[in-house]
PDB file of C-alpha atoms in Angstrom:
ATOM      1  CA  ILE A 171     -77.901-104.923 109.582  1.00 44.00           C
ATOM      2  CA  ASN A 172     -78.246-102.164 107.032  1.00 42.00           C
ATOM      3  CA  ALA A 173     -81.029 -99.773 107.984  1.00 44.00           C
ATOM      4  CA  ALA A 174     -80.871 -96.715 105.765  1.00 44.00           C
ATOM      5  CA  GLY A 175     -83.572 -95.004 107.803  1.00 45.00           C
ATOM      6  CA  GLY A 176     -81.782 -95.587 111.098  1.00 48.00           C
ATOM      7  CA  ILE A 177     -82.156 -98.123 113.869  1.00 53.00           C
ATOM      8  CA  ASN A 178     -84.929 -97.371 116.359  1.00 54.00           C
ATOM      9  CA  PRO A 179     -85.102 -99.759 119.335  1.00 51.00           C
ATOM     10  CA  THR A 180     -88.509-101.018 120.461  1.00 50.00           C
ATOM     11  CA  VAL A 181     -90.205 -99.870 123.614  1.00 50.00           C
ATOM     12  CA  ALA A 182     -89.375-103.080 125.501  1.00 48.00           C
ATOM     13  CA  GLY A 183     -87.967-106.553 124.982  1.00 45.00           C
ATOM     14  CA  THR A 184     -85.128-107.864 122.854  1.00 45.00           C
ATOM     15  CA  ASP A 185     -84.422-105.962 119.656  1.00 45.00           C
ATOM     16  CA  VAL A 186     -81.864-108.355 118.135  1.00 46.00           C
ATOM     17  CA  ASN A 187     -81.379-112.056 118.843  1.00 43.00           C
ATOM     18  CA  VAL A 188     -78.653-113.479 116.606  1.00 43.00           C
ATOM     19  CA  GLY A 189     -75.169-114.890 117.046  1.00 45.00           C
ATOM     20  CA  THR A 190     -73.482-111.542 116.368  1.00 58.00           C
ATOM     21  CA  VAL A 191     -75.202-108.365 115.268  1.00 68.00           C
ATOM     22  CA  SER A 192     -73.237-105.768 113.284  1.00 69.00           C
ATOM     23  CA  PHE A 193     -74.258-102.730 111.295  1.00 76.00           C
ATOM     24  CA  ALA A 194     -73.507-101.292 107.901  1.00 73.00           C
ATOM     25  CA  SER A 195     -71.198 -98.267 107.999  1.00 79.00           C
ATOM     26  CA  GLY A 196     -73.089 -95.005 108.252  1.00 78.00           C
ATOM     27  CA  ASN A 197     -76.238 -96.431 109.887  1.00 84.00           C
ATOM     28  CA  ASP A 198     -77.694 -94.463 112.822  1.00 87.00           C
ATOM     29  CA  LEU A 199     -78.733 -95.713 116.226  1.00 88.00           C
ATOM     30  CA  ALA A 200     -81.443 -93.218 117.178  1.00 88.00           C
ATOM     31  CA  ILE A 201     -82.011 -92.847 120.913  1.00 91.00           C
ATOM     32  CA  ALA A 202     -84.656 -90.391 122.147  1.00 92.00           C
ATOM     33  CA  ILE A 203     -84.229 -89.587 125.849  1.00 95.00           C
ATOM     34  CA  ASN A 204     -87.253 -88.041 127.542  1.00 95.00           C
ATOM     35  CA  GLY A 205     -86.579 -89.299 131.058  1.00 95.00           C
ATOM     36  CA  THR A 206     -84.467 -91.705 133.087  1.00 95.00           C
ATOM     37  CA  THR A 207     -86.390 -94.980 132.917  1.00 94.00           C
ATOM     38  CA  ALA A 208     -85.199 -97.395 130.236  1.00 91.00           C
ATOM     39  CA  ASP A 209     -87.848 -98.660 127.807  1.00 87.00           C
ATOM     40  CA  THR A 210     -90.294 -96.110 129.222  1.00 89.00           C
ATOM     41  CA  ASP A 211     -88.668 -92.673 129.056  1.00 93.00           C
ATOM     42  CA  TYR A 212     -85.935 -93.667 126.654  1.00 92.00           C
ATOM     43  CA  ARG A 213     -85.328 -96.630 124.407  1.00 86.00           C
ATOM     44  CA  GLN A 214     -82.306 -98.872 124.593  1.00 88.00           C
ATOM     45  CA  LEU A 215     -80.965-101.392 122.105  1.00 88.00           C
ATOM     46  CA  ASN A 216     -81.409-104.811 123.737  1.00 88.00           C
ATOM     47  CA  VAL A 217     -79.168-107.486 122.237  1.00 86.00           C
ATOM     48  CA  ALA A 218     -79.203-111.221 122.903  1.00 81.00           C
ATOM     49  CA  GLY A 219     -75.875-112.476 121.593  1.00 80.00           C
ATOM     50  CA  SER A 220     -72.846-110.449 120.552  1.00 85.00           C
ATOM     51  CA  VAL A 221     -72.928-106.905 119.216  1.00 88.00           C
ATOM     52  CA  ASN A 222     -70.447-104.982 117.081  1.00 89.00           C
ATOM     53  CA  LEU A 223     -71.004-101.215 116.976  1.00 91.00           C
ATOM     54  CA  SER A 224     -68.291-100.456 114.414  1.00 90.00           C
ATOM     55  CA  GLY A 225     -69.505 -98.045 111.712  1.00 88.00           C
ATOM     56  CA  LEU A 226     -72.645 -97.077 113.623  1.00 90.00           C
ATOM     57  CA  ASP A 227     -73.474 -93.422 114.338  1.00 91.00           C
ATOM     58  CA  LEU A 228     -75.102 -92.570 117.670  1.00 93.00           C
ATOM     59  CA  VAL A 229     -77.866 -89.982 117.254  1.00 92.00           C
ATOM     60  CA  LEU A 230     -79.370 -88.578 120.450  1.00 94.00           C
ATOM     61  CA  SER A 231     -82.508 -86.490 120.896  1.00 93.00           C
ATOM     62  CA  GLY A 232     -85.209 -85.909 123.496  1.00 94.00           C
ATOM     63  CA  SER A 233     -86.678 -83.428 125.932  1.00 95.00           C
ATOM     64  CA  HIS A 234     -85.017 -84.613 129.127  1.00 95.00           C
ATOM     65  CA  VAL A 235     -83.019 -82.062 131.130  1.00 94.00           C
ATOM     66  CA  PRO A 236     -79.952 -83.968 132.361  1.00 94.00           C
ATOM     67  CA  VAL A 237     -78.847 -83.933 135.998  1.00 92.00           C
ATOM     68  CA  LEU A 238     -75.263 -84.520 137.060  1.00 87.00           C
ATOM     69  CA  GLY A 239     -74.576 -88.210 137.673  1.00 90.00           C
ATOM     70  CA  GLN A 240     -77.567 -89.670 135.818  1.00 95.00           C
ATOM     71  CA  THR A 241     -76.891 -92.742 133.663  1.00 96.00           C
ATOM     72  CA  PHE A 242     -78.568 -94.124 130.558  1.00 97.00           C
ATOM     73  CA  VAL A 243     -77.978 -97.688 129.319  1.00 95.00           C
ATOM     74  CA  ILE A 244     -78.361 -97.251 125.575  1.00 94.00           C
ATOM     75  CA  VAL A 245     -77.060-100.707 124.556  1.00 92.00           C
ATOM     76  CA  ASN A 246     -78.082-103.505 126.925  1.00 90.00           C
ATOM     77  CA  ASN A 247     -75.849-106.434 126.009  1.00 89.00           C
ATOM     78  CA  ASP A 248     -76.910-109.730 127.559  1.00 85.00           C
ATOM     79  CA  GLY A 249     -74.515-112.301 128.956  1.00 80.00           C
ATOM     80  CA  SER A 250     -70.902-111.506 129.669  1.00 84.00           C
ATOM     81  CA  ASP A 251     -69.514-111.019 126.168  1.00 89.00           C
ATOM     82  CA  ALA A 252     -67.949-107.617 125.588  1.00 92.00           C
ATOM     83  CA  ILE A 253     -69.282-105.107 123.086  1.00 92.00           C
ATOM     84  CA  GLN A 254     -67.157-105.114 119.971  1.00 92.00           C
ATOM     85  CA  GLY A 255     -66.166-101.830 118.328  1.00 93.00           C
ATOM     86  CA  THR A 256     -67.440 -98.371 119.241  1.00 94.00           C
ATOM     87  CA  PHE A 257     -69.780 -95.781 117.787  1.00 93.00           C
ATOM     88  CA  ASN A 258     -68.213 -93.581 115.112  1.00 93.00           C
ATOM     89  CA  GLY A 259     -66.072 -90.902 116.754  1.00 93.00           C
ATOM     90  CA  LEU A 260     -66.844 -92.089 120.282  1.00 95.00           C
ATOM     91  CA  PRO A 261     -64.116 -94.325 121.677  1.00 95.00           C
ATOM     92  CA  GLU A 262     -64.233 -95.495 125.294  1.00 95.00           C
ATOM     93  CA  GLY A 263     -64.431 -92.554 127.697  1.00 91.00           C
ATOM     94  CA  SER A 264     -65.338 -89.964 125.049  1.00 90.00           C
ATOM     95  CA  THR A 265     -67.269 -86.857 125.992  1.00 88.00           C
ATOM     96  CA  ILE A 266     -70.499 -85.877 124.259  1.00 91.00           C
ATOM     97  CA  ALA A 267     -70.814 -82.112 124.548  1.00 84.00           C
ATOM     98  CA  PRO A 268     -73.277 -80.699 125.103  1.00 87.00           C
ATOM     99  CA  PHE A 269     -75.559 -83.551 126.153  1.00 92.00           C
ATOM    100  CA  LEU A 270     -79.127 -83.126 124.881  1.00 94.00           C
ATOM    101  CA  GLY A 271     -78.417 -79.460 124.254  1.00 89.00           C
ATOM    102  CA  GLY A 272     -78.065 -78.600 127.936  1.00 84.00           C
ATOM    103  CA  GLN A 273     -75.315 -77.225 130.145  1.00 78.00           C
ATOM    104  CA  LEU A 274     -73.858 -80.622 130.990  1.00 85.00           C
ATOM    105  CA  ASN A 275     -71.911 -83.215 129.043  1.00 88.00           C
ATOM    106  CA  ALA A 276     -72.041 -86.995 128.927  1.00 92.00           C
ATOM    107  CA  ARG A 277     -69.298 -89.606 128.935  1.00 92.00           C
ATOM    108  CA  ILE A 278     -69.730 -92.903 127.111  1.00 96.00           C
ATOM    109  CA  SER A 279     -68.466 -96.260 128.316  1.00 96.00           C
ATOM    110  CA  TYR A 280     -68.787 -99.651 126.663  1.00 96.00           C
ATOM    111  CA  VAL A 281     -68.036-101.510 129.888  1.00 95.00           C
ATOM    112  CA  GLY A 282     -70.817 -99.943 131.940  1.00 94.00           C
ATOM    113  CA  GLY A 283     -73.987-101.404 133.414  1.00 92.00           C
ATOM    114  CA  ASP A 284     -73.244-104.986 134.412  1.00 92.00           C
ATOM    115  CA  GLY A 285     -69.828-104.720 132.742  1.00 93.00           C
ATOM    116  CA  ASN A 286     -70.583-105.044 129.035  1.00 93.00           C
ATOM    117  CA  ASP A 287     -73.207-102.400 128.245  1.00 94.00           C
ATOM    118  CA  ALA A 288     -72.968 -99.043 126.477  1.00 95.00           C
ATOM    119  CA  VAL A 289     -73.802 -96.424 129.093  1.00 97.00           C
ATOM    120  CA  LEU A 290     -73.999 -92.638 129.041  1.00 97.00           C
ATOM    121  CA  THR A 291     -73.151 -90.845 132.314  1.00 95.00           C
ATOM    122  CA  VAL A 292     -73.971 -87.170 132.789  1.00 91.00           C
ATOM    123  CA  ILE A 293     -70.867 -85.196 133.793  1.00 84.00           C
ATOM    124  CA  ALA A 294     -70.028 -81.572 134.382  1.00 79.00           C
ATOM    125  CA  SER A 295     -69.016 -79.386 131.494  1.00 80.00           C
ATOM    126  CA  VAL A 296     -65.581 -78.435 132.752  1.00 82.00           C
ATOM    127  CA  GLU A 297     -63.786 -75.891 130.594  1.00 82.00           C
ATOM    128  CA  LEU A 298     -60.312 -74.431 130.787  1.00 88.00           C
ATOM    129  CA  PRO A 299     -59.856 -71.860 133.554  1.00 94.00           C
ATOM    130  CA  ALA A 300     -60.254 -68.223 132.550  1.00 93.00           C
ATOM    131  CA  ASN A 301     -58.882 -64.886 133.751  1.00 95.00           C
ATOM    132  CA  THR A 302     -55.331 -66.155 134.173  1.00 96.00           C
ATOM    133  CA  ALA A 303     -52.345 -63.870 133.654  1.00 95.00           C
ATOM    134  CA  ASN A 304     -48.576 -64.061 133.822  1.00 96.00           C
ATOM    135  CA  VAL A 305     -47.051 -61.961 136.597  1.00 95.00           C
ATOM    136  CA  THR A 306     -43.754 -60.096 137.015  1.00 92.00           C
ATOM    137  CA  ILE A 307     -42.431 -59.533 140.545  1.00 92.00           C
ATOM    138  CA  CYS A 308     -39.324 -58.351 142.348  1.00 90.00           C
ATOM    139  CA  LYS A 309     -36.814 -60.856 143.619  1.00 88.00           C
ATOM    140  CA  ASN A 310     -37.649 -62.093 147.136  1.00 90.00           C
ATOM    141  CA  ALA A 311     -41.339 -61.218 146.724  1.00 93.00           C
ATOM    142  CA  THR A 312     -44.534 -63.275 146.479  1.00 96.00           C
ATOM    143  CA  ALA A 313     -47.051 -63.346 143.631  1.00 97.00           C
ATOM    144  CA  SER A 314     -50.828 -63.551 143.755  1.00 97.00           C
ATOM    145  CA  LEU A 315     -52.152 -65.714 140.899  1.00 98.00           C
ATOM    146  CA  THR A 316     -55.818 -65.733 139.956  1.00 97.00           C
ATOM    147  CA  ALA A 317     -58.075 -67.873 137.785  1.00 97.00           C
ATOM    148  CA  SER A 318     -61.778 -68.651 137.501  1.00 96.00           C
ATOM    149  CA  CYS A 319     -63.859 -71.682 136.518  1.00 92.00           C
ATOM    150  CA  LYS A 320     -67.383 -71.721 135.142  1.00 83.00           C
ATOM    151  CA  VAL A 321     -67.758 -75.218 136.542  1.00 81.00           C
ATOM    152  CA  GLY A 322     -65.583 -76.920 139.124  1.00 87.00           C
ATOM    153  CA  GLN A 323     -62.834 -75.694 141.399  1.00 94.00           C
ATOM    154  CA  VAL A 324     -59.716 -73.747 140.476  1.00 97.00           C
ATOM    155  CA  THR A 325     -56.850 -76.120 141.268  1.00 97.00           C
ATOM    156  CA  TRP A 326     -53.160 -75.186 141.129  1.00 98.00           C
ATOM    157  CA  TYR A 327     -50.216 -77.490 140.439  1.00 98.00           C
ATOM    158  CA  ASN A 328     -46.458 -77.299 140.144  1.00 97.00           C
ATOM    159  CA  ALA A 329     -44.799 -76.735 136.762  1.00 96.00           C
ATOM    160  CA  ALA A 330     -44.866 -80.446 135.939  1.00 95.00           C
ATOM    161  CA  GLY A 331     -48.560 -80.761 136.808  1.00 95.00           C
ATOM    162  CA  THR A 332     -47.785 -83.602 139.205  1.00 95.00           C
ATOM    163  CA  THR A 333     -48.203 -82.003 142.635  1.00 96.00           C
ATOM    164  CA  GLN A 334     -51.353 -80.204 143.745  1.00 97.00           C
ATOM    165  CA  LEU A 335     -50.480 -76.952 145.524  1.00 97.00           C
ATOM    166  CA  PHE A 336     -53.751 -75.187 146.274  1.00 97.00           C
ATOM    167  CA  VAL A 337     -57.491 -75.219 145.582  1.00 97.00           C
ATOM    168  CA  GLY A 338     -59.086 -71.829 145.033  1.00 96.00           C
ATOM    169  CA  SER A 339     -58.110 -68.361 143.865  1.00 96.00           C
ATOM    170  CA  PRO A 340     -55.850 -66.555 144.400  1.00 97.00           C
ATOM    171  CA  LEU A 341     -52.796 -68.733 144.863  1.00 97.00           C
ATOM    172  CA  VAL A 342     -50.207 -66.779 146.850  1.00 97.00           C
ATOM    173  CA  THR A 343     -46.781 -68.146 145.991  1.00 97.00           C
ATOM    174  CA  PRO A 344     -43.941 -68.516 148.446  1.00 97.00           C
ATOM    175  CA  THR A 345     -41.140 -65.947 148.289  1.00 96.00           C
ATOM    176  CA  LEU A 346     -39.458 -66.444 144.926  1.00 95.00           C
ATOM    177  CA  THR A 347     -35.867 -65.809 143.927  1.00 91.00           C
ATOM    178  CA  ALA A 348     -36.135 -67.167 140.379  1.00 91.00           C
ATOM    179  CA  SER A 349     -38.786 -67.265 137.672  1.00 93.00           C
ATOM    180  CA  THR A 350     -41.253 -70.078 138.316  1.00 97.00           C
ATOM    181  CA  SER A 351     -44.044 -71.687 136.271  1.00 97.00           C
ATOM    182  CA  TYR A 352     -47.335 -73.039 137.615  1.00 98.00           C
ATOM    183  CA  LYS A 353     -50.230 -74.986 136.096  1.00 97.00           C
ATOM    184  CA  VAL A 354     -53.922 -74.464 136.831  1.00 97.00           C
ATOM    185  CA  ARG A 355     -57.054 -76.308 135.775  1.00 95.00           C
ATOM    186  CA  CYS A 356     -60.742 -76.671 136.661  1.00 93.00           C
ATOM    187  CA  GLU A 357     -61.736 -79.836 138.492  1.00 91.00           C
ATOM    188  CA  LEU A 358     -65.099 -81.412 139.239  1.00 84.00           C
ATOM    189  CA  ALA A 359     -64.448 -85.101 139.801  1.00 78.00           C
ATOM    190  CA  PRO A 360     -64.275 -87.138 137.765  1.00 74.00           C
ATOM    191  CA  GLN A 361     -63.941 -84.487 135.057  1.00 76.00           C
ATOM    192  CA  LEU A 362     -60.821 -82.373 134.675  1.00 84.00           C
ATOM    193  CA  SER A 363     -60.115 -79.578 132.257  1.00 85.00           C
ATOM    194  CA  GLY A 364     -56.783 -79.223 130.530  1.00 86.00           C
ATOM    195  CA  PHE A 365     -53.964 -77.262 132.147  1.00 94.00           C
ATOM    196  CA  VAL A 366     -53.197 -73.573 131.603  1.00 96.00           C
ATOM    197  CA  ASP A 367     -49.613 -72.462 132.259  1.00 97.00           C
ATOM    198  CA  VAL A 368     -49.034 -69.356 134.380  1.00 98.00           C
ATOM    199  CA  MET A 369     -45.533 -67.862 134.586  1.00 97.00           C
ATOM    200  CA  VAL A 370     -44.168 -65.772 137.437  1.00 96.00           C
ATOM    201  CA  THR A 371     -41.186 -63.826 136.127  1.00 93.00           C
ATOM    202  CA  VAL A 372     -38.786 -62.719 138.846  1.00 92.00           C
ATOM    203  CA  VAL A 373     -36.771 -59.587 138.048  1.00 90.00           C
ATOM    204  CA  VAL A 374     -33.198 -60.006 139.310  1.00 87.00           C
ATOM    205  CA  PRO A 375     -30.278 -57.533 139.392  1.00 91.00           C
ATOM    206  CA  PRO A 376     -27.993 -57.040 136.415  1.00 92.00           C
ATOM    207  CA  THR A 377     -24.248 -57.511 136.859  1.00 94.00           C
ATOM    208  CA  ILE A 378     -22.201 -54.516 135.736  1.00 96.00           C
ATOM    209  CA  SER A 379     -18.530 -53.807 135.022  1.00 96.00           C
ATOM    210  CA  LEU A 380     -16.703 -50.663 133.909  1.00 97.00           C
ATOM    211  CA  ASN A 381     -13.768 -50.121 131.537  1.00 97.00           C
ATOM    212  CA  THR A 382     -11.887 -46.829 131.959  1.00 95.00           C
ATOM    213  CA  LEU A 383      -8.261 -45.652 131.937  1.00 92.00           C
ATOM    214  CA  GLN A 384      -7.152 -49.099 130.800  1.00 91.00           C
ATOM    215  CA  GLN A 385      -8.714 -50.612 133.921  1.00 93.00           C
ATOM    216  CA  THR A 386     -11.640 -53.036 134.318  1.00 96.00           C
ATOM    217  CA  LEU A 387     -13.703 -52.445 137.442  1.00 97.00           C
ATOM    218  CA  ASN A 388     -16.327 -54.733 138.925  1.00 97.00           C
ATOM    219  CA  GLU A 389     -19.083 -54.229 141.482  1.00 96.00           C
ATOM    220  CA  GLY A 390     -17.572 -53.489 144.878  1.00 96.00           C
ATOM    221  CA  ASN A 391     -14.336 -51.986 143.467  1.00 96.00           C
ATOM    222  CA  ASN A 392     -13.397 -48.486 144.676  1.00 95.00           C
ATOM    223  CA  PRO A 393     -10.049 -47.460 143.128  1.00 95.00           C
ATOM    224  CA  VAL A 394      -8.465 -44.045 143.006  1.00 94.00           C
ATOM    225  CA  LEU A 395      -6.945 -43.525 139.550  1.00 93.00           C
ATOM    226  CA  CYS A 396      -4.846 -40.770 138.056  1.00 89.00           C
ATOM    227  CA  ASP A 397      -5.736 -39.111 134.798  1.00 87.00           C
ATOM    228  CA  THR A 398      -3.337 -40.202 132.083  1.00 82.00           C
ATOM    229  CA  ASP A 399      -3.483 -37.045 129.968  1.00 84.00           C
ATOM    230  CA  ALA A 400      -4.292 -33.376 130.149  1.00 81.00           C
ATOM    231  CA  ASN A 401      -7.900 -33.911 129.073  1.00 87.00           C
ATOM    232  CA  PRO A 402     -10.065 -33.834 132.230  1.00 91.00           C
ATOM    233  CA  VAL A 403     -12.889 -35.808 130.567  1.00 94.00           C
ATOM    234  CA  ASN A 404     -12.432 -39.559 130.836  1.00 94.00           C
ATOM    235  CA  SER A 405     -14.578 -41.992 128.860  1.00 95.00           C
ATOM    236  CA  LEU A 406     -16.525 -44.731 130.614  1.00 96.00           C
ATOM    237  CA  GLN A 407     -17.665 -47.989 129.036  1.00 97.00           C
ATOM    238  CA  PHE A 408     -20.166 -49.981 131.092  1.00 96.00           C
ATOM    239  CA  ASN A 409     -20.891 -53.636 130.368  1.00 95.00           C
ATOM    240  CA  VAL A 410     -23.897 -55.633 131.557  1.00 94.00           C
ATOM    241  CA  THR A 411     -24.183 -59.377 132.042  1.00 88.00           C
ATOM    242  CA  GLY A 412     -27.211 -61.205 133.347  1.00 77.00           C
ATOM    243  CA  LEU A 413     -29.545 -59.041 131.277  1.00 75.00           C
ATOM    244  CA  CYS A 414     -32.863 -58.016 132.767  1.00 83.00           C
ATOM    245  CA  VAL A 415     -35.645 -60.511 132.138  1.00 76.00           C
ATOM    246  CA  VAL A 416     -37.966 -57.586 131.429  1.00 75.00           C
ATOM    247  CA  GLY A 417     -36.782 -54.422 129.670  1.00 78.00           C
ATOM    248  CA  ASN A 418     -33.311 -52.873 129.871  1.00 89.00           C
ATOM    249  CA  PRO A 419     -31.327 -51.657 132.891  1.00 93.00           C
ATOM    250  CA  VAL A 420     -31.555 -48.094 134.161  1.00 96.00           C
ATOM    251  CA  TRP A 421     -28.635 -46.185 135.671  1.00 97.00           C
ATOM    252  CA  ARG A 422     -27.862 -43.649 138.371  1.00 98.00           C
ATOM    253  CA  VAL A 423     -24.786 -41.882 139.762  1.00 98.00           C
ATOM    254  CA  GLN A 424     -23.794 -40.239 143.026  1.00 97.00           C
ATOM    255  CA  VAL A 425     -21.012 -37.635 143.137  1.00 96.00           C
ATOM    256  CA  GLY A 426     -19.225 -37.171 146.438  1.00 94.00           C
ATOM    257  CA  SER A 427     -21.660 -36.989 149.321  1.00 93.00           C
ATOM    258  CA  GLY A 428     -24.457 -35.630 147.150  1.00 95.00           C
ATOM    259  CA  VAL A 429     -27.767 -37.310 146.473  1.00 97.00           C
ATOM    260  CA  TRP A 430     -28.171 -40.032 143.897  1.00 97.00           C
ATOM    261  CA  SER A 431     -29.269 -38.839 140.477  1.00 97.00           C
ATOM    262  CA  ASP A 432     -32.598 -39.821 138.981  1.00 97.00           C
ATOM    263  CA  TRP A 433     -32.619 -43.113 137.122  1.00 97.00           C
ATOM    264  CA  SER A 434     -31.754 -42.832 133.435  1.00 96.00           C
ATOM    265  CA  THR A 435     -32.110 -45.274 130.563  1.00 95.00           C
ATOM    266  CA  ASN A 436     -28.618 -44.266 129.401  1.00 95.00           C
ATOM    267  CA  ALA A 437     -25.451 -45.431 131.105  1.00 96.00           C
ATOM    268  CA  PRO A 438     -22.944 -42.715 132.095  1.00 97.00           C
ATOM    269  CA  VAL A 439     -20.317 -42.188 129.393  1.00 97.00           C
ATOM    270  CA  SER A 440     -17.731 -39.934 131.056  1.00 96.00           C
ATOM    271  CA  GLN A 441     -16.273 -38.796 134.370  1.00 95.00           C
ATOM    272  CA  LEU A 442     -14.223 -35.700 135.129  1.00 94.00           C
ATOM    273  CA  SER A 443     -10.808 -35.813 136.716  1.00 93.00           C
ATOM    274  CA  ASN A 444     -11.899 -33.728 139.678  1.00 92.00           C
ATOM    275  CA  ASN A 445     -10.720 -35.767 142.665  1.00 93.00           C
ATOM    276  CA  GLN A 446     -14.343 -36.522 143.573  1.00 94.00           C
ATOM    277  CA  THR A 447     -15.678 -39.988 144.215  1.00 96.00           C
ATOM    278  CA  HIS A 448     -18.354 -41.157 141.766  1.00 97.00           C
ATOM    279  CA  ARG A 449     -20.614 -44.118 142.516  1.00 98.00           C
ATOM    280  CA  TYR A 450     -22.421 -45.985 139.743  1.00 98.00           C
ATOM    281  CA  GLN A 451     -25.326 -48.398 139.978  1.00 97.00           C
ATOM    282  CA  ALA A 452     -27.772 -50.099 137.612  1.00 96.00           C
ATOM    283  CA  ALA A 453     -31.178 -51.684 138.175  1.00 94.00           C
ATOM    284  CA  CYS A 454     -33.626 -53.799 136.222  1.00 92.00           C
ATOM    285  CA  ASP A 455     -36.555 -52.147 137.985  1.00 91.00           C
ATOM    286  CA  ALA A 456     -36.055 -48.808 139.728  1.00 93.00           C
ATOM    287  CA  ASN A 457     -39.053 -49.575 141.941  1.00 91.00           C
ATOM    288  CA  CYS A 458     -37.505 -52.868 143.092  1.00 90.00           C
ATOM    289  CA  ALA A 459     -34.529 -52.444 145.417  1.00 92.00           C
ATOM    290  CA  SER A 460     -33.842 -56.176 145.088  1.00 90.00           C
ATOM    291  CA  THR A 461     -33.008 -55.587 141.407  1.00 91.00           C
ATOM    292  CA  TYR A 462     -30.275 -52.998 142.094  1.00 94.00           C
ATOM    293  CA  SER A 463     -26.768 -54.008 141.101  1.00 95.00           C
ATOM    294  CA  GLY A 464     -23.772 -53.604 143.325  1.00 96.00           C
ATOM    295  CA  VAL A 465     -22.001 -50.229 143.301  1.00 97.00           C
ATOM    296  CA  ILE A 466     -18.819 -49.373 141.424  1.00 97.00           C
ATOM    297  CA  GLU A 467     -16.975 -46.481 143.090  1.00 97.00           C
ATOM    298  CA  LEU A 468     -14.359 -44.528 141.177  1.00 96.00           C
ATOM    299  CA  THR A 469     -12.205 -41.476 141.948  1.00 96.00           C
ATOM    300  CA  ILE A 470     -10.070 -39.945 139.190  1.00 94.00           C
ATOM    301  CA  ASN A 471      -7.477 -37.422 140.352  1.00 92.00           C
ATOM    302  CA  ASN A 472      -6.686 -34.595 138.025  1.00 84.00           C
ATOM    303  CA  ARG A 473      -3.337 -34.134 136.260  1.00 70.00           C
ATOM    304  CA  ALA A 474      -1.773 -30.698 136.745  1.00 61.00           C
ATOM    305  CA  SER A 475      -0.239 -28.981 133.740  1.00 59.00           C
ATOM    306  CA  VAL A 476       2.847 -28.240 135.866  1.00 59.00           C
ATOM    307  CA  PRO A 477       4.076 -30.818 138.384  1.00 58.00           C
ATOM    308  CA  GLN A 478       3.256 -29.776 141.932  1.00 58.00           C
ATOM    309  CA  ASN A 479       5.029 -30.384 145.232  1.00 61.00           C
ATOM    310  CA  VAL A 480       8.015 -32.102 143.630  1.00 62.00           C
ATOM    311  CA  SER A 481      10.978 -32.806 145.885  1.00 69.00           C
ATOM    312  CA  LEU A 482      14.118 -34.933 145.819  1.00 72.00           C
ATOM    313  CA  LEU A 483      15.822 -36.632 148.709  1.00 75.00           C
ATOM    314  CA  VAL A 484      19.497 -37.624 148.220  1.00 76.00           C
ATOM    315  CA  ASP A 485      21.288 -39.412 151.000  1.00 75.00           C
ATOM    316  CA  GLY A 486      18.812 -37.916 153.405  1.00 75.00           C
ATOM    317  CA  VAL A 487      19.348 -34.398 152.127  1.00 79.00           C
ATOM    318  CA  PRO A 488      16.351 -32.631 150.488  1.00 78.00           C
ATOM    319  CA  VAL A 489      17.039 -30.974 147.119  1.00 73.00           C
ATOM    320  CA  ALA A 490      14.669 -28.078 146.348  1.00 70.00           C
ATOM    321  CA  VAL A 491      13.078 -27.415 142.980  1.00 65.00           C
ATOM    322  CA  GLY A 492      15.349 -25.396 140.700  1.00 64.00           C
TER     323      GLY A 492
END
């Protein structure tokens, strides 16, 4: 059939009664839907024989306000033979959005009705969830993840999207020790939106080491070293592994039994040979105690310009200086 002006089914009865009906590419099947009763409120294409919809455009219009779950049989195919082909751009299960200009959508099936009819079913217009945000937390803390849906329920899944974790918002995660990804979507069966990924970044401690006086010190070390020259200022070179997932480490120092210094973005670069214990620590987040590194403790004894308290013992006999 080649109907340049479009194909408009009759009010009732069989529209086509041939062996197989097919349509010229670019023809329209015009269906006006003004209610839910076939051949009264809307017209359907009634076919006796086989029908091939390939190349045919579906054009919908009408004043009906759709209600979730309503169905419309737009091609009533007699017998048990399957519909051949599909409307242009509308393969099996496609969504027509919006349906009749309203707030809902429609899904098309070519195996609806008694199994071989083209049927439109009104479904919810489920969009991607909104108001999602990635979150950064301390190690051994929980995160509160939020999302919202215009239609349907906020539904949370694991990173693979295979296991449902929670329905609603917010999702409060278990205590996390490592960065973890979640997926969320809007659901109103049978319609599902796509997934949105939400990442919880867990800030963990850096690992620090210190090079000084030809020694390499690691967290937990507490040596007492002697200055190797007359210069009382000794250089320090800190190294960081396991870099912070957010930002750069901050540093603090404690001298003797004094209070810890304020956190600084710069690592200490020197220590005096003053016989006092210095303690060094780094953190990825100064507000997160779980991100503090271990402590490196270092004492550097000074070197006197003249040797002090020197004595010699020979065969059990002390020999005095001079």
